[in-house]
Coordinates of C-alpha atoms in Angstrom, one line a residue:
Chain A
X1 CA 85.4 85.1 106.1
X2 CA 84.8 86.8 109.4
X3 CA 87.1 90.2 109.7
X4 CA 88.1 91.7 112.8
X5 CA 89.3 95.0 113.8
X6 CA 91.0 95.6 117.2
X7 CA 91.7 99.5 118.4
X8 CA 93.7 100.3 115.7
X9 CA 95.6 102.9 114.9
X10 CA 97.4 104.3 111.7
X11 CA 99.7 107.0 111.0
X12 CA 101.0 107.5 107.5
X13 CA 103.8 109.7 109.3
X14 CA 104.7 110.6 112.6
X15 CA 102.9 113.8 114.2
X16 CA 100.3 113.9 111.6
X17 CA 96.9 113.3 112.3
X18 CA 96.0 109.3 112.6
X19 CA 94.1 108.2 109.3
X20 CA 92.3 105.6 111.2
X21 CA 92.2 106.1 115.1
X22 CA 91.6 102.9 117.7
X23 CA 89.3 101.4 115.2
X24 CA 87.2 98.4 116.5
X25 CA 85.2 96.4 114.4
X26 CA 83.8 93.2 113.3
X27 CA 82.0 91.6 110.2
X28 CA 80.8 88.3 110.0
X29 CA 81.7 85.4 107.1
X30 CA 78.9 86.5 103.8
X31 CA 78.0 89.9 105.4
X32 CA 77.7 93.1 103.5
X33 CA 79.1 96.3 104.7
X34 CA 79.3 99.3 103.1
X35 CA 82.2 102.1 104.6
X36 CA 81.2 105.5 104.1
X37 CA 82.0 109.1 105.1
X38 CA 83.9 112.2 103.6
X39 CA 86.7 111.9 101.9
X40 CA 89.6 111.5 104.5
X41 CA 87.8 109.9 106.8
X42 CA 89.8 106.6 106.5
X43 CA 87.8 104.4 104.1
X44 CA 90.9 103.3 101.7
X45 CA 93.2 102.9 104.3
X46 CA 90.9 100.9 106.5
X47 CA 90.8 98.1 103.1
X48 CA 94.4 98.8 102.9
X49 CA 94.9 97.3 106.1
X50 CA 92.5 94.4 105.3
X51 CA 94.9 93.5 101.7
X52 CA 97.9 94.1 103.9
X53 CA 99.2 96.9 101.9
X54 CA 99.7 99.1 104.9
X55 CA 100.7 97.8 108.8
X56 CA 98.7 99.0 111.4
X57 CA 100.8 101.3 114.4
X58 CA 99.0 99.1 117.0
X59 CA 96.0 97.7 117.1
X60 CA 95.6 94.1 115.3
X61 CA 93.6 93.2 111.8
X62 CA 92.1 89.8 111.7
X63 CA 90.9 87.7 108.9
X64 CA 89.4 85.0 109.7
X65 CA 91.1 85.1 113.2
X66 CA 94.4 85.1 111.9
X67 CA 96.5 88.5 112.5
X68 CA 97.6 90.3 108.9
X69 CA 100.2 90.9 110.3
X70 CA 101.6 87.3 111.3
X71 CA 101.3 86.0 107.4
X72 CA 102.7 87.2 104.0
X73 CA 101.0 89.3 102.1
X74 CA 100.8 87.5 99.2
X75 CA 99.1 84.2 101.0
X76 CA 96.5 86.8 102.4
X77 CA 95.6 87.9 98.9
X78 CA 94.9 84.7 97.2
X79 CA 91.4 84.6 99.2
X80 CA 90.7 87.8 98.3
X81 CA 89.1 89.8 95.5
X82 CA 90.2 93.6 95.6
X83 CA 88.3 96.0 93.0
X84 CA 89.4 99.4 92.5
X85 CA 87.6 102.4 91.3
X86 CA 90.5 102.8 88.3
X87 CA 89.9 99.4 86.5
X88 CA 93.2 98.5 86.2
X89 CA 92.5 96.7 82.7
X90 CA 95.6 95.1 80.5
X91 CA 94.6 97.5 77.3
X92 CA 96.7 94.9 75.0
X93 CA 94.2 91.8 76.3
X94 CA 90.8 90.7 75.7
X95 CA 87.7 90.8 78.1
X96 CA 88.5 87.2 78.1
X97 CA 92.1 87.4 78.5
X98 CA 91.8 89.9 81.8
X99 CA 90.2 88.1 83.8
X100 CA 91.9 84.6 83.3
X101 CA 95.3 86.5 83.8
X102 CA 93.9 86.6 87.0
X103 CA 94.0 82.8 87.2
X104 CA 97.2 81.8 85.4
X105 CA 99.2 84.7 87.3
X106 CA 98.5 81.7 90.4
X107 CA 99.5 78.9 87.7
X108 CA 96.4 77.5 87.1
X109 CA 96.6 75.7 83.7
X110 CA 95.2 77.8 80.5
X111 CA 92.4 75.7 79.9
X112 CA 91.3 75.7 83.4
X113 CA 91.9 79.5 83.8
X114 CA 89.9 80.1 80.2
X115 CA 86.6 78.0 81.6
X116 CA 86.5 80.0 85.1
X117 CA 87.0 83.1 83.2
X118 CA 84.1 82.5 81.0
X119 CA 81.9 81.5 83.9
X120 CA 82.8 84.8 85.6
X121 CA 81.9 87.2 82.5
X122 CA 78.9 85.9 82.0
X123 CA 78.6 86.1 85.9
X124 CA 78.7 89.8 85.6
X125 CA 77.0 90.0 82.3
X126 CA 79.7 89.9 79.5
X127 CA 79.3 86.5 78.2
X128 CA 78.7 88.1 75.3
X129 CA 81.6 90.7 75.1
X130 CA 84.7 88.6 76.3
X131 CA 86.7 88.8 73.2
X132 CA 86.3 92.8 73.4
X133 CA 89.7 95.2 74.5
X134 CA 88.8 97.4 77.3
X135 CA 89.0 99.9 74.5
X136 CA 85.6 98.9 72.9
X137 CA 83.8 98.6 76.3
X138 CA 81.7 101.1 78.2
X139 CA 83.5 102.1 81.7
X140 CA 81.2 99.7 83.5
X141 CA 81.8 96.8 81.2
X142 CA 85.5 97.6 82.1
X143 CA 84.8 97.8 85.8
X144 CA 82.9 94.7 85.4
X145 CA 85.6 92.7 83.3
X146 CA 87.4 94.2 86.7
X147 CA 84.9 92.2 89.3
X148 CA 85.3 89.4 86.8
X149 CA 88.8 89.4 87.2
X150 CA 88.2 89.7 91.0
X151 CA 86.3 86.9 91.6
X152 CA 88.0 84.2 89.2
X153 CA 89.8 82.4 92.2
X154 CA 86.5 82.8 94.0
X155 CA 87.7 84.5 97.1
X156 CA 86.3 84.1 100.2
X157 CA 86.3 88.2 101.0
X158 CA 85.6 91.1 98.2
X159 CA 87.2 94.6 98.9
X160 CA 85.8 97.2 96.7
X161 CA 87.1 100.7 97.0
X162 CA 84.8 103.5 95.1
X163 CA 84.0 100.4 92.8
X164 CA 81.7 103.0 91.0
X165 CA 83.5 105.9 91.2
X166 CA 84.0 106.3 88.0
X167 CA 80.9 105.7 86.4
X168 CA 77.9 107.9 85.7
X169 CA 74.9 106.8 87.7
X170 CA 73.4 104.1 85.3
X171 CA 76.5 102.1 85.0
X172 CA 77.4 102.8 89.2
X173 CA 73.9 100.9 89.6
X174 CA 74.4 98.0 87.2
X175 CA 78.2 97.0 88.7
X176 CA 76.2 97.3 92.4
X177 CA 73.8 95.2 91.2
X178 CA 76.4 92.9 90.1
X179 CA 78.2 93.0 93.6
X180 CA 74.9 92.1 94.6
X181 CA 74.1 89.3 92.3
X182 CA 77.5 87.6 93.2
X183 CA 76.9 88.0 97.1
X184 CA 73.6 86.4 96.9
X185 CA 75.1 83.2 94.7
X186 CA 78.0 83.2 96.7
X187 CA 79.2 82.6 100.3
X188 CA 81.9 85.6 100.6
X189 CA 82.0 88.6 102.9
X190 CA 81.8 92.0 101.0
X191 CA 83.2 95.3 102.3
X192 CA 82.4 98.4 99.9
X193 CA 84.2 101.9 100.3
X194 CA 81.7 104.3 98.4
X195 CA 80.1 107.5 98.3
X196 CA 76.6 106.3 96.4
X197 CA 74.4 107.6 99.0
X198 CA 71.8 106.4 96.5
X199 CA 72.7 102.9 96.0
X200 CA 73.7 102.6 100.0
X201 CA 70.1 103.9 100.9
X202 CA 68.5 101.4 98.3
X203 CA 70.4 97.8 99.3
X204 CA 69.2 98.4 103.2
X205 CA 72.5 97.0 104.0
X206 CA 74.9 97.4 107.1
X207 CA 76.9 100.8 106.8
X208 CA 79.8 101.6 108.7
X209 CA 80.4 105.0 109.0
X210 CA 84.1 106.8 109.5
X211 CA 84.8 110.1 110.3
X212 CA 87.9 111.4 110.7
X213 CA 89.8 107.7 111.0
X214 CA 86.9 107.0 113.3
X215 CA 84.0 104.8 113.7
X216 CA 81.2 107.2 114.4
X217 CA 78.0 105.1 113.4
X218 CA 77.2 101.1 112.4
X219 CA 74.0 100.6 111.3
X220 CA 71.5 99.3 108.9
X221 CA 70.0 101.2 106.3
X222 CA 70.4 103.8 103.9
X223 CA 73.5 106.6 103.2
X224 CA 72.8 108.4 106.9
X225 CA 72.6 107.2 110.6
X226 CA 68.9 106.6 111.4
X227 CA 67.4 110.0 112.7
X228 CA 70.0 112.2 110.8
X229 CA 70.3 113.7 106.8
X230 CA 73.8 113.6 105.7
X231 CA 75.5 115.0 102.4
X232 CA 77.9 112.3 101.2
X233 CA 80.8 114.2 101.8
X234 CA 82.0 117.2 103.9
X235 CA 80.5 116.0 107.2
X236 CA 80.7 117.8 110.6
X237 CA 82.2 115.1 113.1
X238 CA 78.8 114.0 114.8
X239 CA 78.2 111.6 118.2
X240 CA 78.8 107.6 118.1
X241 CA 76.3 105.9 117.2
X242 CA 74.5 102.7 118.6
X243 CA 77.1 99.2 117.4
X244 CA 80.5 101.5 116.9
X245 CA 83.0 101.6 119.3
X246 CA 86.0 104.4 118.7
X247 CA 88.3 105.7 121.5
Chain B
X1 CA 104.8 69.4 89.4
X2 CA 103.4 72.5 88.1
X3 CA 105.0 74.2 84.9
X4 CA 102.4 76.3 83.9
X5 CA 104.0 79.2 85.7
X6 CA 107.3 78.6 83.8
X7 CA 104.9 78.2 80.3
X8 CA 102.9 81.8 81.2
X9 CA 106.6 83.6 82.5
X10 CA 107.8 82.5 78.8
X11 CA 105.2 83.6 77.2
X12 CA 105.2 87.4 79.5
X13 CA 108.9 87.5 78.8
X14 CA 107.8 87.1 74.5
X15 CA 105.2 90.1 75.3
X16 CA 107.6 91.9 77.0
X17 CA 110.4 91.9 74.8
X18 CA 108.4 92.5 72.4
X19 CA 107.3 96.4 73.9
X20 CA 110.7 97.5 74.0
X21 CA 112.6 96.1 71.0
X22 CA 114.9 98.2 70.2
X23 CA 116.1 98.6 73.4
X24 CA 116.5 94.1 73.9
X25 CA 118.1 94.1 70.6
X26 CA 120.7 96.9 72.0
X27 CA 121.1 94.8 75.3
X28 CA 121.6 91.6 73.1
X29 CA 124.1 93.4 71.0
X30 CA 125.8 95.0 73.9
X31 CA 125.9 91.7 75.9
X32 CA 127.3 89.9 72.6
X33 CA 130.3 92.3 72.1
X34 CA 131.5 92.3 75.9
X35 CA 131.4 88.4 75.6
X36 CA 132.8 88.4 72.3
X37 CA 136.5 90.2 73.6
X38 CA 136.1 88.1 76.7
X39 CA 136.1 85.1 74.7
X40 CA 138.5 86.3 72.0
X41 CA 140.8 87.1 75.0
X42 CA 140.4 83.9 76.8
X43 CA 140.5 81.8 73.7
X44 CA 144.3 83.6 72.3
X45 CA 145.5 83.9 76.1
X46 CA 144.9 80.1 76.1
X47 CA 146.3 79.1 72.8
X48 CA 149.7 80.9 73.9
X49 CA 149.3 79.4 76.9
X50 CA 148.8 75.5 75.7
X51 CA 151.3 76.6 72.4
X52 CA 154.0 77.5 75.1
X53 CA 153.6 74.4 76.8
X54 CA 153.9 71.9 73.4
X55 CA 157.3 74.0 72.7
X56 CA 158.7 73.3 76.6
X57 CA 157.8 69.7 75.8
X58 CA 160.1 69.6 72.3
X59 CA 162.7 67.9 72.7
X60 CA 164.4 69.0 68.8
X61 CA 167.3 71.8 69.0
X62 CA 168.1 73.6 65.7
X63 CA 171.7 74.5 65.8
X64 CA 173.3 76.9 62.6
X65 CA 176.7 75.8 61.3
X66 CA 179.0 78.9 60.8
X67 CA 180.0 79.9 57.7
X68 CA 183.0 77.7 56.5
X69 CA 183.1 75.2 59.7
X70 CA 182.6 71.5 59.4
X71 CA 178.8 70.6 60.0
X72 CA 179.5 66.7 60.0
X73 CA 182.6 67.6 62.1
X74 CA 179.9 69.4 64.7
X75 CA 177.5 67.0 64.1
X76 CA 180.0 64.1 65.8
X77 CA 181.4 66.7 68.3
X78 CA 177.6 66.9 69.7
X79 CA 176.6 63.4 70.2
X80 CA 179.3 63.3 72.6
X81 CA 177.4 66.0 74.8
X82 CA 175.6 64.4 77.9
X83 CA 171.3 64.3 76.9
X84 CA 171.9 64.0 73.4
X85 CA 170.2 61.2 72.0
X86 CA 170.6 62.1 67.9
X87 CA 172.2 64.6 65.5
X88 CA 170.9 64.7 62.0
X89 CA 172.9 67.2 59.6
X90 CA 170.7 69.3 57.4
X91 CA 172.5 70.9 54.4
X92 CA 171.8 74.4 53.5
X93 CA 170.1 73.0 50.1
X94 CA 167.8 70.7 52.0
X95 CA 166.5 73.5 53.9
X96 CA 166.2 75.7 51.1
X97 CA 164.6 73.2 49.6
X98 CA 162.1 72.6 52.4
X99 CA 161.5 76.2 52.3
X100 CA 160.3 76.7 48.8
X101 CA 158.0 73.5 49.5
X102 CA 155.9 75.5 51.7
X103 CA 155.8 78.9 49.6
X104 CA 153.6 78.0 46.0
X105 CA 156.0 79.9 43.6
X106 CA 158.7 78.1 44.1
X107 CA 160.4 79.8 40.9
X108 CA 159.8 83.1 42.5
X109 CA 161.7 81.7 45.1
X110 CA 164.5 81.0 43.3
X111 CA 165.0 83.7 41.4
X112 CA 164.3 86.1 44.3
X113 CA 167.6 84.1 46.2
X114 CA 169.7 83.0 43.6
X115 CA 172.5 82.1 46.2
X116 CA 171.0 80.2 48.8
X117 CA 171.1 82.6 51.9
X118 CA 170.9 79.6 54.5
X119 CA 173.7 78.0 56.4
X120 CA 174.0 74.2 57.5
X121 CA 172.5 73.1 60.5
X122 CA 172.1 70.6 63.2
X123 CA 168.8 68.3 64.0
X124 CA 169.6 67.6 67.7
X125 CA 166.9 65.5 69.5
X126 CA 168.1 65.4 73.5
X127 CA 166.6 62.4 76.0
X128 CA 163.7 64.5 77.4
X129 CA 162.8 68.6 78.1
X130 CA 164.5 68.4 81.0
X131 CA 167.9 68.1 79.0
X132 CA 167.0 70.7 76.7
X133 CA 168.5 74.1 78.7
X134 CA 172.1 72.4 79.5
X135 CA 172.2 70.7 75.5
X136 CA 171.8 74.4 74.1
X137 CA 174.5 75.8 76.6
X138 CA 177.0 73.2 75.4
X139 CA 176.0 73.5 71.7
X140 CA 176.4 77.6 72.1
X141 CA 179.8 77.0 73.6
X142 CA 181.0 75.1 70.7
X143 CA 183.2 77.0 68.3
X144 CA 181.7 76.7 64.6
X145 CA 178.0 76.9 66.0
X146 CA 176.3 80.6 65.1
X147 CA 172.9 80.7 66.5
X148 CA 171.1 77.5 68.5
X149 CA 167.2 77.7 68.8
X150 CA 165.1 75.8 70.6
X151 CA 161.4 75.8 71.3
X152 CA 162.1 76.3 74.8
X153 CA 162.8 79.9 74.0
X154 CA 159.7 80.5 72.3
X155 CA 157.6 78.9 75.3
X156 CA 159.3 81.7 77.6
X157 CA 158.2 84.8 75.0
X158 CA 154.6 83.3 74.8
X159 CA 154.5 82.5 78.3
X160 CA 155.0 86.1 78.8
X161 CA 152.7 87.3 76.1
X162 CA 149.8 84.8 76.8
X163 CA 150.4 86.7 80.8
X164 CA 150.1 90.7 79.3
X165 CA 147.5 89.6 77.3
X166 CA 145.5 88.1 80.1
X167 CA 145.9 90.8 82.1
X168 CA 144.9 93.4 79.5
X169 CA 142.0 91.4 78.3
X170 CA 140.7 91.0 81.9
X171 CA 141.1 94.8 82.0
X172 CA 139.4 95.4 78.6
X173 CA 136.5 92.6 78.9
X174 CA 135.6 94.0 82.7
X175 CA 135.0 97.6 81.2
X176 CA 133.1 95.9 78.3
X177 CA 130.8 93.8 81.0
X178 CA 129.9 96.7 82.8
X179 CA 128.7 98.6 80.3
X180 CA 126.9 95.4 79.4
X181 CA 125.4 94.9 82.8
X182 CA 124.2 98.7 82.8
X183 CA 122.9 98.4 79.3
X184 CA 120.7 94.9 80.5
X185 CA 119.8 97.1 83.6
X186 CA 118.6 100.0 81.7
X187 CA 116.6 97.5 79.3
X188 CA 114.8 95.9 82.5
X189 CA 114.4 98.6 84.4
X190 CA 112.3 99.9 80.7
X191 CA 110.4 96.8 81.0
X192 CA 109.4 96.8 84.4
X193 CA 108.4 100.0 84.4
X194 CA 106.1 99.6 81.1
X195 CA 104.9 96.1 83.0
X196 CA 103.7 98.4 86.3
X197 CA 99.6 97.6 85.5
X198 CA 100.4 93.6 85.3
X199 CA 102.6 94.1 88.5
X200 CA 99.8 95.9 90.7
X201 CA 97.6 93.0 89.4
X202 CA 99.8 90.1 90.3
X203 CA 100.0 91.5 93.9
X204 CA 96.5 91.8 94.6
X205 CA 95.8 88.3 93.2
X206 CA 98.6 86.9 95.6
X207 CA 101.6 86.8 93.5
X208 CA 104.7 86.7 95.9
X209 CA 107.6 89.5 95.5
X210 CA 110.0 86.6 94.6
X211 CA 107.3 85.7 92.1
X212 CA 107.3 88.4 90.3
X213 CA 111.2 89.3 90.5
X214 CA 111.3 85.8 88.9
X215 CA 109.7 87.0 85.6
X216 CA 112.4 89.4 85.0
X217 CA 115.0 87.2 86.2
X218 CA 113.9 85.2 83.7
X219 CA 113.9 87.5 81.3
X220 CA 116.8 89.2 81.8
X221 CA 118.9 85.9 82.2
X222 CA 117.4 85.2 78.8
X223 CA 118.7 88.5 77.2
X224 CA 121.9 87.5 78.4
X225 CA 122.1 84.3 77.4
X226 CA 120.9 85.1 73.6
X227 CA 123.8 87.7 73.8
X228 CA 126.0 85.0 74.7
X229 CA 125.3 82.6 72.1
X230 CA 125.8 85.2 69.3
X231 CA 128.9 85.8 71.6
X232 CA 129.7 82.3 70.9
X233 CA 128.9 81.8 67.8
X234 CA 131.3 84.7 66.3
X235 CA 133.8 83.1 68.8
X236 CA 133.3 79.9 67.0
X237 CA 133.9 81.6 63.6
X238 CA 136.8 83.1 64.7
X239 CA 138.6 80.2 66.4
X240 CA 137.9 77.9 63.2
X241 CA 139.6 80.9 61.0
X242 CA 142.5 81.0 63.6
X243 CA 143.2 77.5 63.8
X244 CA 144.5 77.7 59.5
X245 CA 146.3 80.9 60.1
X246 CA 148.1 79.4 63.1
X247 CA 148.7 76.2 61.4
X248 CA 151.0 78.4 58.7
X249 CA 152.7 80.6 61.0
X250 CA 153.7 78.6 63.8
X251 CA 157.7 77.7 63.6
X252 CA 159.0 74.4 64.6
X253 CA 155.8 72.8 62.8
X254 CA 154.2 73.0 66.7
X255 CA 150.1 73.3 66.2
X256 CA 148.3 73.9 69.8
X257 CA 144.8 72.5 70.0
X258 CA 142.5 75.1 69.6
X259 CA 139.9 73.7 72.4
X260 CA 137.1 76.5 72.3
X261 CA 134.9 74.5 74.8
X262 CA 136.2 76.3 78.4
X263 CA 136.1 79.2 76.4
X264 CA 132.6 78.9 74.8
X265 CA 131.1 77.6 78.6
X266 CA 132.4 80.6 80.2
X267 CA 130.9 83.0 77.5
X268 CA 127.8 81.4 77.9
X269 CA 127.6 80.8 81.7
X270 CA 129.1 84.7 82.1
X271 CA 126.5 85.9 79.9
X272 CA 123.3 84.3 81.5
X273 CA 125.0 85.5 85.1
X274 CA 125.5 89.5 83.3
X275 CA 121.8 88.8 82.5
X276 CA 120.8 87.5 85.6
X277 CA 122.9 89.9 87.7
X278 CA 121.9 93.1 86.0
X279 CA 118.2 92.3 86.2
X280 CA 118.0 91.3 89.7
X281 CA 119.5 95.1 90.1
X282 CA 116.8 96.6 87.9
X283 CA 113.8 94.6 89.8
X284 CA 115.4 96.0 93.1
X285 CA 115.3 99.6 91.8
X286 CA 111.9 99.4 90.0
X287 CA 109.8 96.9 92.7
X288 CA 111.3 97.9 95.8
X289 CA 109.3 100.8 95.6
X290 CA 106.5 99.5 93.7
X291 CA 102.9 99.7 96.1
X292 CA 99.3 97.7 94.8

């Protein structure tokens, strides 16, 4: 699913600064892209835009050429998987049961919903865990059970935000592995918010880097722009870089 | 077509109800009662109503002989006036008579009136209603006549009745469904709110707003319609237990036809609408500001 960005522009209110700020971007269908920068810098609402939870103030959001803004919501979602850093687990419902109430929520039939949830937990590991509550998993089993959930209508683009933000260092590297796994068996476009400079640095992929609701590098690579050392968070605003275009 | 959606909103609306209760049994309850006086108002506003009408349509006049006049004198006098079509005389034993038939002690009866208290009368069947207003005039003008009754006068009083108690049921049974639509509100609104991680999680998979007002629609139409069903139920009891005491009480031997039905549909349909109605206001309170 190829995503588009054109110059936009957001403002949660009127006379504050702009959260994102004549964005332009693109991403072709099956690439990887991680967003990073400090916190503040735009990275959440930039996915919101994507899942159609916010509007931009001008500008236009594509997907798959189509303008977020010109269809509802809800038909947007069906393509996509979304994956939060807080699981957002059913505590009352099984492993097994999370993720196909992903599937019947769209009416697909129990049976049907059951098999695909099955395939997808022992996609991210759990095929031997799928009758456990989130209560007797590990916080990456639950953010995996989360992917799981994310990926039963196969969707054509993933959105994780902080997918690992949550988890000590072990587990953050098994669910990116898992992100990983799935991209390679599967033809969908991936677009991670995170602060892991290590797992950023160690997947080589493309990184978009925001600053302060704007683009300010696009590269591929580790956690920092080529020919710079940043901290993960609390950057000073620093010059565009080669492949971003801002204001 | 595709009723899987319909099977997992059943089942979410089973889970649902299911974390709160207390608090469906109290909407039940609450629903139940307000339809329960609606009912039991529309049910006794109607029997006056259809009773009043069987009395306009009797066409039998009781007319009570004076003490010491002539009743078979009376009796030929009125068959001369326009309408009338017969005149039976009853004596004051035959109605005495016919009055300890319908009370069991008979000797109690007796012994309570040991001189019958009851004059002669007059049996006067006229040619149709219509004749029935102008026959009493003429039989009240008649010296030796004491008191004429027909059922005529009865229709008016219950006509009047059956209107005042319309209008204070309608009162009583619109306070009553308010506090039953705020109760079913209350109740959703609770659900919803305990229901905000399944929400988020419909939206992001694609589930539409109307899709997801449509599980507490459900729901809360459901709620309702149990209520009314209890609702109707009691109704049910009550009309089946006022049918026999009617059948006793009811002068001129005039029984109306209970017909619950209208009543029972309107319970029933006014009970899934209070349902309906008071969660569509709760999903607009909780989702409208609900974000994924």
């Amino acid at each position: 699913m190829e995503i588009r960005l054109e110059n936009v522009v957001k403002r949660y209110r009127p006379g504050d600064p702009p959260a994102l700020d004549g964005v332009t971007l693109s991403v072709a269908p099956g690439e990887w892209v991680f967003i990073v920068g400090p916190s503040g810098a735009g990275k959440t609402t930039l996915l919101k835009l994507l899942y159609a939870a916010e509007r931009p103030d001008s500008g236009r959001v594509l997907v798959d050429g189509t303008d977020v803004a010109a269809v509802p919501a809800f038909r947007l979602r069906r393509r996509l998987g979304i994956i939060f850093q807080h699981f957002e687990l059913l505590p009352a419902r099984t492993a097994l049961e999370n993720v196909a109430y992903g599937a019947e929520v769209l009416g697909v039939p129990p049976r049907e919903a059951a098999a695909r949830a099955r395939e997808m937990l022992d996609l991210v590991g759990l095929a031997g865990k799928m009758d456990r509550f989130p209560s007797e998993l590990s916080g990456g089993e639950q953010q995996r059970v989360a992917i799981a959930r994310a990926l039963v209508n196969r969707p054509q683009l993933i959105l994780a935000d902080e997918p690992t933000g949550d988890l000590d260092p072990e587990n953050a590297d098994h669910v990116i592995r898992v992100l990983d796994t799935v991209h390679r068996q599967w033809p969908a476009t991936v677009m991670v918010v995170t602060h892991a400079a290590d797992l950023v640095s160690r997947l080589e992929r493309r990184v978009v880097r925001l600053e302060r609701g704007r683009v300010t590098a696009d590269y591929r690579g580790g956690y920092s722009p080529p020919g710079r050392d940043l901290p993960a968070s609390g950057l000073p605003a620093p010059g565009p870089a080669p492949g971003a275009s801002g204001p | 077509m595709n009723w899987w959606p319909l099977y997992y909103r059943l089942r979410d609306a089973r889970y649902g109800t299911a974390r709160h209760p207390w608090a469906s049994l109290a909407a039940v309850l609450i629903v139940a009662l307000a339809l329960f006086l609606f009912g039991g108002f529309l049910v006794v506003s109607q029997t006056l109503s259809s009773l009043a009408a069987l009395l306009e349509q009797q066409v039998n006049i009781r007319a009570f002989v004076a003490a010491g006049a002539d009743a078979d004198a009376l009796a030929r006098q009125a068959r001369q006036i326009q309408g009338v079509r017969a005149v039976t005389v009853i004596s004051r034993e035959e109605t005495f008579r016919r009055l300890a038939g319908v009370f069991a002690g008979r000797a109690r009866l007796e012994a309570a009136f040991p001189d019958n208290p009851f004059p002669d009368s007059l049996k006067i069947t006229v040619a149709g209603p219509a004749a029935v207003e102008p026959v009493v005039r003429a039989l009240a003008a008649m010296p030796g006549i004491d008191e004429v009754v027909s059922g005529q006068e009865y229709a008016a009083g219950l006509l009047a009745g059956a209107a005042a108690l319309r209008a204070a049921g309608t009162a009583v049974s619109l306070g009553f469904l308010g506090a039953a639509v705020l109760m079913v509100t209350v109740t959703m609104h609770l659900l919803i709110l305990s229901r905000g991680a399944e929400i988020r999680i419909q939206r992001l998979m694609g589930v539409s707003d109307a899709g997801i007002r449509a599980q507490f629609l459900l729901e809360g139409g459901l709620l309702g319609a149990f209520g009314a069903l209890l609702a109707g139920a009691a109704l049910l009891l009550l009309v089946d237990r006022a049918a026999l005491t009617l059948a006793r009480l009811l002068p001129l031997g005039a029984v109306p036809d209970l017909a619950p039905l209208p009543a029972l549909a309107a319970v029933l349909g006014t009970g899934t609408l209070v349902g309906l109605g008071a969660s569509l206001l709760a999903a607009h309170l909780a989702l409208g500001r609900e974000r994924p």
